[in-house]
Amino acid sequence: MRKWLIVGGLLFIVAGAFAAVWAWLPWMFSASYTIRVATGPVGSDGQKFMSAYKRVMAEEHPRVRLVLMESADLQGSADVLQAGKADIAVARSDHPGASSAGTLVILRRAALLVMVSAGSPVKSMKDLNGAKIAVLDEATASDPLFRTVMEFYRIRPHSIVQTRPADAGDVLQRRAAAAVVALGLAGIEATADAARDILRATGKPPRFLNLKAKAIVAQHPVYEEIEIPAAAFVAAPAVPDDEVTTVALSVRLVARNSMLDDVAGELTRLLLATRAKLAVTWPHAGQVEPPDTDKKGFLPVHPGAAAYLDGNQVSAFERAMDMLFTLSILGGLLGSLALAVGGFWRRHRPDETRRNLAHLPAMLREVDSLSPANIQQMEQHLDGLVSQLLDQFVHQKIPPEQISAACAVIAQLRAHLARQRALSAAASDAPTVAQAVAGEARSA
């Protein structure tokens, strides 16, 4: 019995380990592991970056297959993730999908910049109320970040017009607009081109309006305060000529919370480790940075990415050893419990042998009053009981002290049966002797 319990415990541990590995490391049992990635529109930074990363992933992990899913814009990309149709998505920080998923890395930041000509009477954002504002991209006019800043300053522009970066200087010089607004999503190059054009058209570098970034971020924590360094766009003369405080959104690579921690951690490691290689295909790869793992942050970081970034990532071997250790403890406890239950059951189960042994004292009291037919029946019963006791003793189902006591009672019963049989035989022979004596007397 104990041997089978040990075998069963080992089988339980092996089965539990296999099930845990299947749940935590499913790619070990399949030819490929597919990850669906929503990248945004074709030609966007997110799509270019993930296309380059896909080639790196194919080299590092041939069995992991990235399937890129293009969408109309970053909002559509995050919507696909929220709908459960993608495992990873390139998403803006102000989309609900970024807060409901876990960040792996920050791909880049897009700052909102407001430029005016050097001689403009506009000194601060409040001076733009009722003025015309030019945007470098059609989407900027309806962008959530742009609307947030306008609402914060309670600015109601007279009209919003669109201009090309190459025409930004002409728009300001003709006073067709009081300011030019650039959002980094259109690309750093577009903002730099607009600044150069303003410098060329007006002869002086544009002025950048500082925003009350701390107050805006306090009300809208999905955005960040950012400092644009001097000469970020033009070196000589410096554009801007001093640091500019503004707000920015972050473009993040986010993963569903259901993604395994091991997978998320490895994706994050590879994303950060291969930035230099990715920069050959996508020059902005240098902007890729790890997210802040501070749990007080508004946008959560995926637990697997956080474990890697904090140096707490557990290797597959360590996880397997912990799993085996846990299963061995659990198996030992279950085995001990099974042994205890089995012993209790063996001691208390009402089997036929125990019922027969319980009748031995009654049989000992009845043996002296048995008829010859019942004597033979009891002897047969005792023979069967002895055979059962011997079989159970060989299989260690009865302790030695119990079978010794039973054998002593059975021996006493046999002695009584032998004496009772002799008495019965003597009683049956007595009439025969008396008849023979009477016959001899008659003949004499």
C-alpha positions in Angstrom: 0.0 0.0 0.0 2.8 2.4 1.0 4.6 1.7 -2.3 1.6 2.7 -4.4 1.1 5.9 -2.3 4.7 6.9 -3.1 4.3 6.1 -6.8 1.0 8.1 -6.8 2.7 11.1 -5.1 5.5 11.1 -7.6 3.1 11.0 -10.5 1.1 13.8 -8.9 4.3 16.0 -8.7 5.2 15.3 -12.3 1.7 16.0 -13.5 1.6 19.2 -11.5 5.0 20.3 -12.9 3.9 19.6 -16.5 0.6 21.5 -16.0 2.4 24.5 -14.5 5.0 24.6 -17.3 2.2 24.4 -19.8 0.5 27.4 -18.2 3.6 29.5 -17.7 5.7 28.5 -20.7 3.3 27.4 -23.4 5.8 28.1 -26.3 7.9 25.2 -25.1 5.2 22.8 -26.4 4.4 24.5 -29.7 6.3 25.0 -32.9 5.7 28.8 -32.7 4.4 31.4 -30.3 2.4 34.1 -32.0 2.1 37.7 -30.6 -0.3 40.1 -32.4 0.9 43.7 -32.5 -1.3 46.7 -33.4 1.1 49.2 -34.8 -0.9 52.2 -36.1 -1.0 53.3 -39.7 1.4 52.2 -42.4 4.5 54.5 -42.4 4.0 55.8 -38.9 6.8 55.6 -36.4 5.1 52.8 -34.5 4.7 50.7 -37.6 8.3 51.4 -38.7 9.7 50.6 -35.2 7.7 47.3 -34.9 8.7 46.2 -38.4 12.3 46.7 -37.5 11.8 44.9 -34.1 10.1 42.0 -35.9 13.3 41.3 -37.8 15.3 41.4 -34.6 12.9 39.1 -32.8 13.1 36.6 -35.7 16.9 36.4 -35.2 16.8 36.2 -31.4 13.7 34.0 -31.0 12.9 32.2 -34.2 9.9 30.4 -32.6 8.3 33.7 -31.6 6.3 35.2 -34.5 5.1 38.8 -34.5 2.0 39.5 -36.5 1.7 43.2 -37.3 -1.8 44.7 -37.5 -2.0 48.2 -39.1 -4.8 50.5 -38.1 -5.9 54.0 -39.2 -4.2 55.8 -36.3 -2.9 55.3 -32.7 -6.4 55.5 -31.3 -7.5 52.7 -33.6 -4.4 50.7 -32.5 -5.4 51.0 -28.8 -9.0 50.2 -29.6 -7.9 46.9 -31.2 -6.0 46.0 -28.0 -9.0 46.8 -25.8 -11.2 44.7 -28.0 -8.9 41.7 -27.4 -7.8 41.4 -31.0 -4.2 42.2 -30.3 -1.7 41.3 -27.5 0.4 44.4 -27.8 -0.3 47.8 -29.2 1.3 51.2 -29.9 -0.9 53.6 -27.9 -1.0 57.2 -26.8 -0.8 57.8 -23.0 -4.1 59.7 -23.1 -6.0 56.8 -24.6 -8.0 54.6 -22.0 -6.2 51.5 -23.5 -2.9 52.7 -22.1 -4.3 52.8 -18.5 -6.1 49.5 -18.8 -3.0 47.7 -20.1 0.6 47.5 -18.9 3.4 49.5 -20.4 6.5 47.7 -21.8 8.5 50.6 -23.1 8.0 54.3 -24.0 8.7 54.7 -27.7 8.9 58.5 -27.7 7.3 61.7 -26.4 5.3 64.2 -28.4 5.4 67.8 -27.1 3.0 70.6 -27.8 4.9 73.7 -28.9 3.5 77.1 -29.5 5.7 79.5 -31.7 5.2 83.2 -32.4 7.4 85.6 -34.3 10.1 87.5 -32.4 8.2 90.8 -32.7 4.8 89.5 -31.9 2.7 91.2 -29.2 1.7 87.8 -27.9 3.6 87.3 -24.6 1.7 84.4 -23.1 -1.0 81.9 -23.9 -3.8 84.0 -22.7 -3.0 86.6 -25.5 -4.1 84.0 -28.0 -7.8 84.2 -27.0 -9.8 85.2 -30.0 -6.7 85.1 -32.4 -6.1 82.8 -35.4 -3.9 79.8 -34.7 -2.1 77.8 -37.4 -1.4 74.1 -37.0 1.2 72.0 -38.9 -1.0 69.0 -39.2 -4.7 68.6 -39.8 -5.1 66.1 -36.9 -3.6 68.7 -34.4 -6.8 70.8 -34.4 -8.8 67.9 -33.0 -6.0 66.3 -30.9 -6.9 65.7 -27.3 -3.7 67.3 -26.0 -4.3 70.5 -28.1 -7.9 70.7 -26.9 -6.8 70.1 -23.3 -4.3 73.1 -23.4 -6.9 75.3 -25.1 -9.5 74.5 -22.4 -7.0 75.0 -19.6 -6.3 78.5 -20.8 -9.9 79.1 -21.8 -8.8 80.0 -25.3 -11.4 80.3 -28.0 -9.5 80.9 -31.2 -11.1 83.0 -33.9 -10.2 80.2 -36.3 -7.7 77.4 -36.7 -5.9 77.2 -40.1 -3.6 74.5 -41.4 -0.2 75.3 -42.9 2.8 73.5 -44.0 6.1 73.7 -42.1 7.6 75.4 -45.1 5.0 78.1 -45.0 4.9 78.7 -41.2 7.2 81.9 -41.5 5.0 83.4 -44.2 1.8 82.8 -42.2 3.3 84.7 -39.2 4.8 87.4 -41.3 1.5 88.1 -43.0 -0.2 87.9 -39.7 -2.5 85.3 -41.1 -2.2 83.6 -37.7 -0.9 84.8 -34.4 0.9 81.6 -33.5 1.9 78.3 -35.0 1.2 75.2 -33.0 3.3 72.1 -33.6 2.6 68.7 -32.0 5.5 66.2 -32.0 3.3 63.4 -33.5 3.9 65.1 -36.8 7.6 64.5 -36.3 10.5 66.5 -34.8 11.6 67.3 -38.4 8.3 69.1 -39.1 8.7 71.3 -36.0 12.3 72.0 -36.9 11.4 72.8 -40.5 8.7 75.3 -39.3 11.2 76.9 -36.9 13.8 77.3 -39.7 11.1 78.8 -42.0 10.1 81.3 -39.4 13.8 82.3 -38.9 14.2 82.6 -42.7 11.0 84.7 -43.2 11.3 87.0 -40.2 15.1 87.1 -39.9 14.8 86.3 -36.2 14.3 83.0 -34.4 10.7 82.3 -33.2 9.7 82.7 -29.6 8.3 79.6 -27.8 5.6 80.2 -25.2 6.0 78.4 -21.9 3.1 76.5 -20.6 2.0 76.0 -17.0 2.9 72.3 -17.4 2.7 71.4 -13.7 -0.9 72.7 -13.4 -2.0 71.0 -16.6 -0.4 67.7 -15.6 -2.0 67.9 -12.1 -5.4 68.0 -13.8 -4.5 65.6 -16.6 -1.9 63.0 -15.3 -1.9 61.2 -18.6 0.4 63.9 -19.8 3.9 64.9 -18.7 5.8 68.1 -18.0 8.8 68.3 -20.4 11.7 70.7 -20.9 12.8 71.3 -24.5 16.5 72.2 -24.3 18.0 75.3 -26.0 19.1 74.8 -29.7 16.9 71.7 -29.9 15.9 72.6 -33.5 18.5 75.0 -34.9 22.0 75.3 -33.6 23.0 78.7 -34.8 21.3 80.9 -34.0 19.9 78.7 -31.2 16.2 77.8 -31.7 14.9 77.9 -29.1 17.3 80.3 -27.4 16.4 79.0 -23.9 14.7 76.1 -22.3 11.0 75.8 -23.0 8.5 74.3 -20.5 5.6 72.5 -22.1 3.5 69.4 -21.9 3.8 66.2 -23.8 2.1 62.9 -24.4 4.0 59.6 -24.5 3.6 57.0 -27.2 3.9 53.6 -25.4 4.1 50.0 -26.3 1.5 48.4 -24.1 0.6 44.8 -23.5 -2.6 43.1 -22.2 -2.4 42.3 -18.5 -3.1 38.7 -19.3 0.2 38.4 -21.1 2.6 36.1 -19.3 5.2 37.9 -17.2 8.0 35.9 -18.8 6.9 37.0 -22.2 6.5 40.6 -21.3 9.9 40.7 -19.5 11.7 39.2 -22.5 10.0 41.6 -24.9 11.1 44.5 -22.8 14.6 43.2 -22.4 15.0 42.7 -26.1 13.4 46.1 -27.0 15.9 48.0 -24.8 18.9 45.8 -25.6 18.6 46.2 -29.4 18.0 49.9 -29.6 21.3 50.5 -31.4 20.5 47.8 -34.0 17.0 49.2 -34.5 18.3 52.7 -35.0 19.8 51.6 -38.4 16.3 51.1 -39.7 14.4 53.6 -37.5 16.5 56.6 -36.4 14.3 57.5 -33.5 15.0 54.2 -31.7 17.3 56.2 -29.4 14.2 57.7 -27.9 13.0 54.4 -26.7 13.3 54.3 -22.9 12.0 52.2 -20.0 8.9 53.4 -18.1 9.0 54.5 -14.5 8.2 51.4 -12.4 7.1 53.6 -9.5 3.7 52.1 -8.4 2.4 55.6 -7.7 2.5 56.4 -11.4 -0.8 56.9 -13.2 -0.1 54.6 -16.1 0.7 51.1 -14.9 3.7 49.1 -16.0 3.3 45.4 -16.9 4.4 43.2 -14.0 6.8 41.3 -16.3 8.4 44.4 -17.6 8.6 45.9 -14.1 10.3 42.7 -12.8 12.9 42.9 -15.5 13.5 46.6 -15.0 13.8 46.3 -11.2 16.1 43.3 -11.5 13.5 41.0 -9.9 12.8 38.8 -13.0 12.8 35.1 -12.1 14.3 32.9 -14.7 12.4 29.9 -16.1 14.8 27.5 -14.3 14.3 29.3 -10.9 10.5 29.3 -11.5 10.6 25.6 -12.3 12.6 24.8 -9.2 10.2 26.9 -7.0 7.3 25.1 -8.6 8.9 21.6 -8.0 9.7 22.6 -4.4 6.1 23.7 -3.8 4.7 20.6 -5.5 7.1 18.3 -3.5 5.9 19.9 -0.2 2.3 19.6 -1.3 2.9 16.0 -2.5 4.5 15.1 0.8 1.6 16.6 2.8 -0.9 14.8 0.6 1.1 11.5 0.9 1.2 11.8 4.7 -2.5 12.5 4.8 -3.2 9.5 2.5 -1.1 7.2 4.8 -2.9 8.5 7.9 -6.3 8.0 6.3 -5.3 4.6 4.9 -4.1 3.5 8.4 -7.3 4.7 10.0 -9.4 2.9 7.4 -7.5 -0.3 7.8 -8.0 -0.2 11.6 -11.7 0.7 11.4 -13.0 -0.8 8.2 -15.7 -3.5 8.9 -14.2 -6.2 6.7 -15.2 -9.9 6.9 -12.0 -11.0 8.7 -12.5 -8.5 11.5 -16.2 -9.5 11.8 -15.1 -13.2 12.1 -12.5 -12.4 14.7 -15.1 -10.4 16.7 -17.2 -13.6 16.8 -14.4 -15.8 18.3 -15.3 -15.1 22.0 -19.0 -16.1 21.3 -17.9 -19.2 19.4 -15.7 -20.2 22.4 -18.7 -19.9 24.7 -20.9 -22.0 22.4 -18.5 -24.8 21.5 -19.4 -27.0 24.5 -23.1 -27.2 23.4 -22.5 -27.9 19.7 -24.0 -30.9 18.0 -21.8 -33.2 15.9 -23.0 -31.6 12.7 -22.3 -28.1 14.0 -18.8 -29.2 15.2 -17.8 -30.0 11.6 -19.3 -26.7 10.4 -17.4 -24.7 12.9 -14.1 -26.5 12.0 -14.7 -25.6 8.3 -15.3 -22.0 9.4 -12.1 -21.9 11.4 -10.1 -23.3 8.4 -11.4 -20.5 6.2 -10.6 -17.9 8.9 -7.1 -19.2 9.3 -6.6 -19.0 5.5 -7.8 -15.3 5.5 -5.6 -14.4 8.4 -2.5 -15.9 6.7 -3.2 -14.0 3.5 -3.7 -10.7 5.2 -0.6 -11.2 7.4 1.5 -11.9 4.4 0.3 -8.6 2.8 0.9 -6.7 6.1 -2.8 -5.9 6.5 -2.9 -7.3 10.1 -0.3 -6.5 12.8 1.6 -9.5 14.3 0.2 -9.0 17.8 -3.4 -9.2 16.5 -2.8 -12.4 14.5 -1.0 -14.0 17.5 -4.0 -13.3 19.7 -6.4 -14.7 17.1 -4.3 -17.8 16.7 -4.4 -18.5 20.4 -8.2 -18.2 20.5 -8.4 -20.4 17.4 -6.1 -23.1 19.0 -8.3 -23.1 22.1 -11.4 -23.4 20.0 -9.9 -26.4 18.2 -9.0 -28.0 21.5 -12.6 -27.6 22.7 -13.9 -28.9 19.4 -11.6 -32.0 19.6 -12.8 -32.7 23.2 -16.4 -32.2 22.2 -16.0 -34.5 19.2 -14.5 -37.2 21.5 -17.4 -36.9 23.9 -19.9 -37.1 21.1 -18.1 -40.3 19.8 -18.2 -41.9 23.3 -21.8 -41.1 23.7 -22.7 -42.7 20.4 -20.6 -45.9 21.2 -22.3 -46.5 24.7 -25.7 -48.0 23.4 -23.8 -50.5 21.2 -21.8 -51.9 24.1 -24.9 -52.2 26.3 -26.7 -54.1 23.5 -23.8 -56.5 23.2 -23.7 -57.3 27.0 -27.5 -57.9 27.0 -27.2 -60.3 24.1 -24.6 -62.4 25.8 -26.7 -62.6 28.9 -29.7 -63.9 27.0 -27.6 -66.6 25.2 -26.2 -67.8 28.5 
